[in-house]
Every structure is written in structure tokens, then in C-alpha cells.
Short mmCIF file of N, CA and C in Angstrom, two decimals:
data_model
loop_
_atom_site.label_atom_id
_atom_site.label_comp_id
_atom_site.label_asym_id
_atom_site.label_seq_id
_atom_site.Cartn_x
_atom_site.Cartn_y
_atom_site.Cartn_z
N UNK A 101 23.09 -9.02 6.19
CA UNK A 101 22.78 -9.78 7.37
C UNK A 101 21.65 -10.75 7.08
N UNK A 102 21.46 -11.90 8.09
CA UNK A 102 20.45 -12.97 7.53
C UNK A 102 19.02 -12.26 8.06
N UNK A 103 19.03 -11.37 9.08
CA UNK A 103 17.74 -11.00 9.49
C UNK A 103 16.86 -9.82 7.75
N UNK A 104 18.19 -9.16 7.46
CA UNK A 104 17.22 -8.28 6.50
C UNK A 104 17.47 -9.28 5.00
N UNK A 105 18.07 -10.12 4.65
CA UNK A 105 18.18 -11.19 3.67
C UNK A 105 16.42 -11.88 3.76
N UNK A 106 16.25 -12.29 5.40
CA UNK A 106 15.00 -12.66 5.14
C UNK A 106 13.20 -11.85 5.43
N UNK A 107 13.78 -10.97 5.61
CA UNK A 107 12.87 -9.15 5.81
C UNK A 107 12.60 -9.11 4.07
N UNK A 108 13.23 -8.98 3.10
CA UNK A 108 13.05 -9.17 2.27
C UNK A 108 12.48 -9.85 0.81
N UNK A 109 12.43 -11.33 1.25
CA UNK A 109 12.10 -12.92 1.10
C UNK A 109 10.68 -12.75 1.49
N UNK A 110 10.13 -12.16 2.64
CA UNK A 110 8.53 -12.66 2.92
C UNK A 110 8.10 -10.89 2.52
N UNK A 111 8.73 -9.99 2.16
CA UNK A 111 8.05 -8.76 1.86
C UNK A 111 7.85 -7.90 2.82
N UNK A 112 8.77 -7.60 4.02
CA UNK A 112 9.22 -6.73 4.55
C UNK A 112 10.37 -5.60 4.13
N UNK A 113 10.56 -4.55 4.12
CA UNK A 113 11.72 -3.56 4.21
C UNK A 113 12.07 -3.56 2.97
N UNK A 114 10.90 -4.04 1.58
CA UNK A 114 11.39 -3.40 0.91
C UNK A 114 10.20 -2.36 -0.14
N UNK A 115 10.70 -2.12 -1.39
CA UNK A 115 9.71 -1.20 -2.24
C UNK A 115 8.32 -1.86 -2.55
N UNK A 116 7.52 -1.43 -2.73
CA UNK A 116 6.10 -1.89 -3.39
C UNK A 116 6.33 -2.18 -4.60
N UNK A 117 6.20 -3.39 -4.72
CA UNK A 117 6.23 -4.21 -6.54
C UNK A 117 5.03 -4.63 -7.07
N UNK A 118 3.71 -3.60 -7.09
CA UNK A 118 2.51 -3.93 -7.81
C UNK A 118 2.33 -4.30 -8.92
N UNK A 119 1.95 -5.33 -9.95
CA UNK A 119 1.25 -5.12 -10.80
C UNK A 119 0.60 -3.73 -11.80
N UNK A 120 1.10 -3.45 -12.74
CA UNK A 120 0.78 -2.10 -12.92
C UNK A 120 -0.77 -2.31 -13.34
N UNK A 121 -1.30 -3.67 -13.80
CA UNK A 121 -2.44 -3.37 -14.17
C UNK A 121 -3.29 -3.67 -13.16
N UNK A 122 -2.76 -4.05 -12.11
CA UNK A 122 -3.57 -4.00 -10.57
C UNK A 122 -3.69 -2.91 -10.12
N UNK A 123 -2.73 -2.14 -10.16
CA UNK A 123 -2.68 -0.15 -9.97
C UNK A 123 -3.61 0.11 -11.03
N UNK A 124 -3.92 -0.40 -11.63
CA UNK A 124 -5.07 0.71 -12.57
C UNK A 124 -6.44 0.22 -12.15
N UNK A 125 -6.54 -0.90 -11.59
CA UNK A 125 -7.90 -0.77 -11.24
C UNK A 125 -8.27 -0.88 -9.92
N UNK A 126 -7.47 -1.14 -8.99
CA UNK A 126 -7.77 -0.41 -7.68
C UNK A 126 -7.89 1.16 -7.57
N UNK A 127 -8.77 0.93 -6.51
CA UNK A 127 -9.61 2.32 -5.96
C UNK A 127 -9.99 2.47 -4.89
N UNK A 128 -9.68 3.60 -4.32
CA UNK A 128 -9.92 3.78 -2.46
C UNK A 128 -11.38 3.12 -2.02
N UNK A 129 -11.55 2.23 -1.41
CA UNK A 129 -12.61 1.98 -0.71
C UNK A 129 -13.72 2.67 -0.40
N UNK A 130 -12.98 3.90 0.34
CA UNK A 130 -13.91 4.96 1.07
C UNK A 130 -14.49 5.75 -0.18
N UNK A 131 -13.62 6.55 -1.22
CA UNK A 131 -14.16 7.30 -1.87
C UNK A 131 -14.26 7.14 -3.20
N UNK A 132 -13.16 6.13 -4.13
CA UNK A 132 -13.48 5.76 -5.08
C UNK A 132 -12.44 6.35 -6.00
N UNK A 133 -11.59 7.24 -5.54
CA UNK A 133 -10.78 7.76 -6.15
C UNK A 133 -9.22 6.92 -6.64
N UNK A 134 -8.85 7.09 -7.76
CA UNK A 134 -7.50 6.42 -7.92
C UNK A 134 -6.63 6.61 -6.90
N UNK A 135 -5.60 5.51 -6.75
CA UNK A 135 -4.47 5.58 -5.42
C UNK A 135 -2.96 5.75 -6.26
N UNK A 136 -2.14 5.87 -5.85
CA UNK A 136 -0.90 6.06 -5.94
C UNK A 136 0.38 5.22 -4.99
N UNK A 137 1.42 4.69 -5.09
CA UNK A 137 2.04 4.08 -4.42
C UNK A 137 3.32 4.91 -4.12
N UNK A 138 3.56 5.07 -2.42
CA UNK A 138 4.11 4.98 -1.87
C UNK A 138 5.49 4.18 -1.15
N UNK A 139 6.57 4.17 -1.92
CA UNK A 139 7.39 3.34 -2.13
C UNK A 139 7.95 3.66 -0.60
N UNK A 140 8.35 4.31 -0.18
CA UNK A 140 8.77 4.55 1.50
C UNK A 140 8.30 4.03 2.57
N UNK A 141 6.87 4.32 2.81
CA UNK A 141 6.02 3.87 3.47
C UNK A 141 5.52 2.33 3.23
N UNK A 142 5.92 1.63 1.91
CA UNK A 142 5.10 0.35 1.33
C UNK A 142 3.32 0.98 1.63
N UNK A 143 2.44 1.94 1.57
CA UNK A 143 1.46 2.26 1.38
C UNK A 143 0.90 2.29 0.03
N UNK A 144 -0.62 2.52 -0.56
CA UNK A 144 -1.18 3.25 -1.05
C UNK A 144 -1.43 3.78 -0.90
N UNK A 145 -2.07 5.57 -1.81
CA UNK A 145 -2.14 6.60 -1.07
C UNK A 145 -3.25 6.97 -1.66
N UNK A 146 -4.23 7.10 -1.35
CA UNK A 146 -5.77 7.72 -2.00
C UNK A 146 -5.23 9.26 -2.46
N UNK A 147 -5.94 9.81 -4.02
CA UNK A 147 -5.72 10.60 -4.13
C UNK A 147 -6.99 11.76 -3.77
N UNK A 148 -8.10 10.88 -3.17
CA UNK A 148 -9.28 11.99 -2.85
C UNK A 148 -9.61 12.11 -1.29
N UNK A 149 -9.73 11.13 -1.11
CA UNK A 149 -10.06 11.14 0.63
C UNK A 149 -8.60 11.21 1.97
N UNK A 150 -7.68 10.93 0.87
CA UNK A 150 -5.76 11.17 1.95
C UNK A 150 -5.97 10.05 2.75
N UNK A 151 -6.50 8.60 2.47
CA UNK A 151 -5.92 7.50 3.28
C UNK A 151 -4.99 7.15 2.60
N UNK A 152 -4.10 6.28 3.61
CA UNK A 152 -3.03 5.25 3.00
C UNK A 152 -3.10 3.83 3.19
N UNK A 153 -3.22 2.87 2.19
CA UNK A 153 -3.30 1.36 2.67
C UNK A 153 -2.29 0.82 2.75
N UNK A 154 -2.12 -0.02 3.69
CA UNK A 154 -0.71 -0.56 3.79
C UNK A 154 -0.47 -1.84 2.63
N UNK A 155 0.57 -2.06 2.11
CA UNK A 155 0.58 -2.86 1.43
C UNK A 155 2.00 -3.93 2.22
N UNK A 156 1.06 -5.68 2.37
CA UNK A 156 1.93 -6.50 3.41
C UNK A 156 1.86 -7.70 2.98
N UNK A 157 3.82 -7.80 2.35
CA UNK A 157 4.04 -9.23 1.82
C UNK A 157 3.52 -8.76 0.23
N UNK A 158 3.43 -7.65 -0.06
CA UNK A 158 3.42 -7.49 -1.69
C UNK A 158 1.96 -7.71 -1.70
N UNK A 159 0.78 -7.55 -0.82
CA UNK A 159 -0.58 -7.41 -1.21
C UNK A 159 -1.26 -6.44 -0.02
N UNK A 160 -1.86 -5.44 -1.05
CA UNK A 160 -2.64 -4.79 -0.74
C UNK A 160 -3.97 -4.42 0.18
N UNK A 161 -3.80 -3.75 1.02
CA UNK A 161 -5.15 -3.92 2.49
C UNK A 161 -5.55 -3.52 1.93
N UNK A 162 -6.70 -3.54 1.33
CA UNK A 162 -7.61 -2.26 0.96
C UNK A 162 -9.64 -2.49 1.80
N UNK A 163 -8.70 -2.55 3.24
CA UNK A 163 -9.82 -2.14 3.73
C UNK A 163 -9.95 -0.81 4.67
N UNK A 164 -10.88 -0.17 4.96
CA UNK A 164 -10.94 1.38 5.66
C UNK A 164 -10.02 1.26 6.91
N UNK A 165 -10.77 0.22 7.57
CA UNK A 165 -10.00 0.19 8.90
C UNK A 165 -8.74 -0.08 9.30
N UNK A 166 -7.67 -0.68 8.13
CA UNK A 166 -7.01 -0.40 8.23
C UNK A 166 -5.90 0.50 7.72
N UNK A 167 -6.08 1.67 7.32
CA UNK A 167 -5.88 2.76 6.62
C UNK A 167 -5.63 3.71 7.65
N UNK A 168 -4.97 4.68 7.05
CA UNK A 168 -3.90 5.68 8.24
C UNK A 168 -4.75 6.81 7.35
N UNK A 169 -5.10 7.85 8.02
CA UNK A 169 -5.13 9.61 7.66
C UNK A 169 -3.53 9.67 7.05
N UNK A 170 -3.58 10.10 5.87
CA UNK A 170 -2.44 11.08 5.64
C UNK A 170 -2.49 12.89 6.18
N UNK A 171 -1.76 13.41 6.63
CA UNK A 171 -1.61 14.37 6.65
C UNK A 171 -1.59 15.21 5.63
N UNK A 172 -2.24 16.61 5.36
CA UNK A 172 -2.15 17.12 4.01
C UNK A 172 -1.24 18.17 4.48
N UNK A 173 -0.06 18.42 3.95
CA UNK A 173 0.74 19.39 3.94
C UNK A 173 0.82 20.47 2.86
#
């Protein structure tokens, strides 16, 4: 369909396509800890403090406020 043809085009609805050497040196804001990507969510996922940053249009929030609590299960 042309709606998810162009959902796709500006970096909606689909996987996180980081830079791997941008993944190596980003680090949670809050605590400093390495992040992990979240291909479902398009998030990052702190591996010390359990925020997630949203990642929009293929770049990375990495500010607190806008960051979600993950749930620890």
C-alpha cells in the first residue's frame, strides 16, 4: 500500500538500522551504561538503569525525558 511504502521512506514501521560504530559509543544518559537495540519497539534499551530511547526517522533520542521505564520481568 502507498501509506506503509511511505511509513517506511521517512523511518516509520520499520527495524532500527544503526550504525554499528554509533552502537558502540552511545551510552544511557542517565547512567552511563551500554544500550542495546530493540528492533520491535524501534527503541534503545539501557542495560543498567531499564530506559528505552526511542529511535525516530533512524536517529536516536537520547534524552531522559524522553525515555520510557522498561519493565523488568
Amino acid at each position: 500500500s502507498g501509506a506503509s511504502d511511505c511509513s517506511q521512506r521517512f523511518g516509520y514501521g520499520g527495524s532500527v538500522n544503526l550504525d554499528p560504530a554509533l552502537l558502540e559509543i552511545l551510552v544511557c544518559p542517565q547512567c552511563r551504561s551500554g544500550l542495546f537495540v530493540d528492533n520491535d519497539a524501534e527503541e534503545l534499551h539501557c542495560n543498567g538503569c531499564a530506559l528505552a530511547y526511542p529511535v525516530r526517522r533512524g536517529i536516536p533520542v537520547m534524552l531522559v525525558d524522553e525515555a520510557r521505564a522498561v519493565n523488568a520481568n
